[in-house]
Amino acid sequence: MDVVQFDFVKCHGSGNDFPLIDARALDLSAAEWAAVARALADRRGPVGGDGLLLLGQGAENHQFSMVMLNSDGSEAETCLNGLRCVARLGFEALGIEAAQVKLKTSSAAVVRDAELAPGVYTVRETAGPAGLDAAAWPLHGAGARIVDAVVPPLGSERLFTAVAMPNPHLVTFVDCVDEAELVALGHVCEAAPDWLPNRANVSFVEVRGADLFVRTFERGVGLTDSCGSAMAASAFAACLTGRLAYDAPITVFNKGGLVRAQVARDAMVSLSGNATWEWRGTVTVDLAAERAGELVVHGHADAEIAAWAGLADAASR
Ligand SMILES: N[C@@H](CCC[C@H](N)C(=O)O)C(=O)O
């Protein structure tokens, strides 16, 4: 089975874009899915994306499950921009509007929400509890709990908070995002040094009144327009350190748009954001060569794309 054909939807959550496959009836090994992710997410290929999302079967109290593979083929514990898109596909497949979703090592609640703007399909997700046990990632050399503290092996004087959503996030609050510095620190983590063998997502965060602006260098990907779990980790870190208030509405702006967040005192974080369909397609993947082949596009979701663009444009002003 060297060449496999997939139907998929190209989607995005806050500009974080992915091919999304209904994999409930597909039987590929983890290594084969990693090859599919590298082939389809490759920006030089016919599809491109920040990773690959899979809608999987439900189990026990979960209506369905999500698998998220970064563009380098590594599997992440979660993806909160992607989860909204997987939720939408699961809702449409099962004829429901709320579910509990099984993630790699945790579980999250999703429910269709009031539209962020007319024509923007919106999902509210609740994930967590956010965790502070950085020693478990593991992150060595900075203590078990890192809250507004220097991470000596990172080689930066900035103060970081280490949050598990449950994927690993290093969050620092800055006056103004310096992308070059963010990328440099992101690369330090991507190298999987001995003190951080499983790598981490790194975010620079500006506090803007009662809101946030978050820019993230993602593990296994690089700079993306937004990262949902980073926005959740940043909102949690802002409340934990007294910069913003628990239980208050927080708008989290990013390069791709925005989400509405809320952090509860029990460390559960809710995000309400878009799950936008861009186009549907069928593509072949050569698993051995890890290359996408023939692509047939079945149609673009022009109205949805325009609805989101209106909101994202307004958010960037
Ligand atoms: N973009 C995602 C997170 C994807 C996984 C991340 N790169 C990791 O490896 O932890 C999101 O929206 O949360």
Tab-separated table of C-alpha atoms in Angstrom, residues 90-263:
chain	number	residue	atom	x	y	z
A	90	GLY	CA	-17.385	15.351	14.180
A	91	PHE	CA	-20.576	17.380	14.735
A	92	GLU	CA	-21.403	17.208	11.028
A	93	ALA	CA	-20.669	13.466	10.837
A	94	LEU	CA	-22.737	12.565	13.904
A	95	GLY	CA	-25.483	15.224	13.703
A	96	ILE	CA	-24.652	16.668	17.147
A	97	GLU	CA	-23.550	20.074	18.454
A	98	ALA	CA	-21.661	19.166	21.636
A	99	ALA	CA	-19.183	16.431	22.501
A	100	GLN	CA	-16.431	15.215	24.758
A	101	VAL	CA	-13.322	14.571	22.668
A	102	LYS	CA	-10.522	12.116	23.453
A	103	LEU	CA	-7.086	13.653	22.930
A	104	LYS	CA	-3.725	11.893	23.108
A	105	THR	CA	-3.386	12.088	26.900
A	106	SER	CA	-6.427	14.117	27.991
A	107	SER	CA	-10.005	15.004	27.148
A	108	ALA	CA	-11.752	18.245	26.152
A	109	ALA	CA	-15.342	19.479	25.900
A	110	VAL	CA	-16.548	21.152	22.697
A	111	VAL	CA	-19.841	22.832	21.894
A	112	ARG	CA	-21.072	24.850	18.941
A	113	ASP	CA	-21.138	28.493	20.042
A	114	ALA	CA	-22.773	31.725	18.888
A	115	GLU	CA	-20.980	33.023	15.799
A	116	LEU	CA	-18.013	35.320	16.497
A	117	ALA	CA	-19.175	37.253	13.437
A	118	PRO	CA	-21.903	36.553	10.850
A	119	GLY	CA	-21.002	33.456	8.823
A	120	VAL	CA	-18.111	32.375	11.085
A	121	TYR	CA	-18.705	28.805	12.339
A	122	THR	CA	-17.711	29.016	16.013
A	123	VAL	CA	-16.860	26.365	18.592
A	124	ARG	CA	-16.241	26.782	22.320
A	125	GLU	CA	-13.690	24.330	23.733
A	126	THR	CA	-12.795	23.769	27.363
A	127	ALA	CA	-9.441	22.155	28.090
A	128	GLY	CA	-7.198	21.574	31.058
A	129	PRO	CA	-6.551	21.813	33.856
A	130	ALA	CA	-3.460	23.759	32.860
A	131	GLY	CA	-0.482	22.196	34.634
A	132	LEU	CA	2.662	23.629	36.194
A	133	ASP	CA	4.772	20.482	36.555
A	134	ALA	CA	7.556	21.364	34.107
A	135	ALA	CA	9.790	18.668	35.597
A	136	ALA	CA	7.396	16.126	34.060
A	137	TRP	CA	7.871	17.320	30.439
A	138	PRO	CA	10.787	17.019	31.346
A	139	LEU	CA	12.419	20.457	31.616
A	140	HIS	CA	15.616	20.161	33.670
A	141	GLY	CA	17.613	22.943	35.289
A	142	ALA	CA	14.969	25.445	36.356
A	143	GLY	CA	13.089	23.757	39.200
A	144	ALA	CA	9.860	21.765	39.100
A	145	ARG	CA	7.567	24.793	38.839
A	146	ILE	CA	8.513	27.775	36.682
A	147	VAL	CA	6.406	30.913	37.197
A	148	ASP	CA	7.807	34.245	35.992
A	149	ALA	CA	11.305	32.810	36.368
A	150	VAL	CA	14.485	32.657	34.320
A	151	VAL	CA	15.082	29.305	32.591
A	152	PRO	CA	18.898	29.248	32.840
A	153	PRO	CA	19.647	26.673	30.111
A	154	LEU	CA	17.554	28.663	27.589
A	155	GLY	CA	20.167	31.427	27.659
A	156	SER	CA	17.642	34.275	27.973
A	157	GLU	CA	17.159	36.769	30.772
A	158	ARG	CA	13.411	36.844	30.182
A	159	LEU	CA	11.049	35.483	32.813
A	160	PHE	CA	9.040	32.467	31.648
A	161	THR	CA	6.040	30.553	32.930
A	162	ALA	CA	6.001	26.867	31.992
A	163	VAL	CA	2.465	25.568	31.322
A	164	ALA	CA	1.229	22.152	30.171
A	165	MET	CA	-2.058	22.249	28.218
A	166	PRO	CA	-1.015	19.332	28.386
A	167	ASN	CA	1.434	20.044	25.535
A	168	PRO	CA	4.457	22.021	26.777
A	169	HIS	CA	4.482	25.818	26.571
A	170	LEU	CA	7.048	28.404	27.648
A	171	VAL	CA	5.311	31.771	27.943
A	172	THR	CA	6.977	35.132	28.545
A	173	PHE	CA	5.326	38.561	28.847
A	174	VAL	CA	7.005	41.259	26.770
A	175	ASP	CA	6.436	44.955	26.079
A	176	CYS	CA	6.650	44.358	22.346
A	177	VAL	CA	7.055	41.056	20.471
A	178	ASP	CA	10.517	40.710	18.931
A	179	GLU	CA	10.027	38.009	16.287
A	180	ALA	CA	13.728	37.454	15.667
A	181	GLU	CA	14.314	36.807	19.372
A	182	LEU	CA	11.273	34.500	19.522
A	183	VAL	CA	12.523	32.490	16.557
A	184	ALA	CA	16.005	32.218	18.056
A	185	LEU	CA	14.603	30.852	21.344
A	186	GLY	CA	12.240	28.582	19.413
A	187	HIS	CA	15.205	27.048	17.607
A	188	VAL	CA	17.010	26.433	20.898
A	189	CYS	CA	13.998	24.365	22.039
A	190	GLU	CA	13.565	22.650	18.645
A	191	ALA	CA	17.061	21.229	18.937
A	192	ALA	CA	15.739	19.026	21.802
A	193	PRO	CA	18.702	19.727	24.074
A	194	ASP	CA	19.403	17.371	26.994
A	195	TRP	CA	17.577	19.715	29.387
A	196	LEU	CA	14.434	19.738	27.146
A	197	PRO	CA	14.332	16.420	25.255
A	198	ASN	CA	10.664	16.693	24.185
A	199	ARG	CA	11.054	20.308	23.026
A	200	ALA	CA	8.422	23.019	23.741
A	201	ASN	CA	6.245	25.679	22.154
A	202	VAL	CA	7.522	29.199	22.905
A	203	SER	CA	5.279	32.285	23.084
A	204	PHE	CA	5.908	36.009	23.462
A	205	VAL	CA	2.836	37.720	24.912
A	206	GLU	CA	1.842	41.399	25.080
A	207	VAL	CA	-0.760	42.419	27.664
A	208	ARG	CA	-3.076	44.933	25.994
A	209	GLY	CA	-5.411	46.249	28.696
A	210	ALA	CA	-7.639	43.308	29.653
A	211	ASP	CA	-6.611	41.436	26.492
A	212	LEU	CA	-3.550	39.666	25.090
A	213	PHE	CA	-1.587	39.456	21.851
A	214	VAL	CA	0.255	36.143	21.451
A	215	ARG	CA	2.938	35.168	18.943
A	216	THR	CA	4.157	31.565	19.019
A	217	PHE	CA	7.045	29.507	17.673
A	218	GLU	CA	5.489	26.054	17.594
A	219	ARG	CA	7.242	22.831	18.367
A	220	GLY	CA	7.528	20.768	15.202
A	221	VAL	CA	6.389	23.616	12.961
A	222	GLY	CA	8.007	27.027	13.545
A	223	LEU	CA	6.285	30.435	13.583
A	224	THR	CA	2.548	30.058	12.926
A	225	ASP	CA	-0.232	32.621	12.574
A	226	SER	CA	-1.632	31.373	15.868
A	227	CYS	CA	-1.520	28.464	18.295
A	228	GLY	CA	-4.647	27.690	20.312
A	229	SER	CA	-2.966	25.839	23.158
A	230	ALA	CA	-0.414	28.689	23.395
A	231	MET	CA	-3.273	31.191	23.660
A	232	ALA	CA	-4.807	29.045	26.412
A	233	ALA	CA	-1.452	28.718	28.207
A	234	SER	CA	-0.844	32.466	27.889
A	235	ALA	CA	-4.277	33.374	29.245
A	236	PHE	CA	-3.738	30.975	32.145
A	237	ALA	CA	-0.240	32.385	32.845
A	238	ALA	CA	-1.630	35.941	32.754
A	239	CYS	CA	-4.259	35.074	35.385
A	240	LEU	CA	-1.868	32.998	37.514
A	241	THR	CA	0.599	35.892	37.711
A	242	GLY	CA	-2.064	38.524	38.415
A	243	ARG	CA	-1.768	40.316	35.073
A	244	LEU	CA	-5.400	39.526	34.172
A	245	ALA	CA	-8.403	38.371	36.167
A	246	TYR	CA	-9.739	34.825	36.503
A	247	ASP	CA	-13.275	34.314	35.151
A	248	ALA	CA	-13.153	37.554	33.141
A	249	PRO	CA	-13.542	37.581	29.342
A	250	ILE	CA	-10.159	37.921	27.606
A	251	THR	CA	-9.781	38.529	23.891
A	252	VAL	CA	-6.600	36.892	22.681
A	253	PHE	CA	-5.374	38.509	19.485
A	254	ASN	CA	-2.918	36.768	17.202
A	255	LYS	CA	-1.533	37.241	13.721
A	256	GLY	CA	-4.376	35.164	12.262
A	257	GLY	CA	-7.279	36.824	14.105
A	258	LEU	CA	-8.566	36.275	17.618
A	259	VAL	CA	-10.267	33.965	20.088
A	260	ARG	CA	-12.328	34.759	23.196
A	261	ALA	CA	-10.848	33.153	26.300
A	262	GLN	CA	-11.789	32.652	29.931
A	263	VAL	CA	-9.721	31.065	32.684
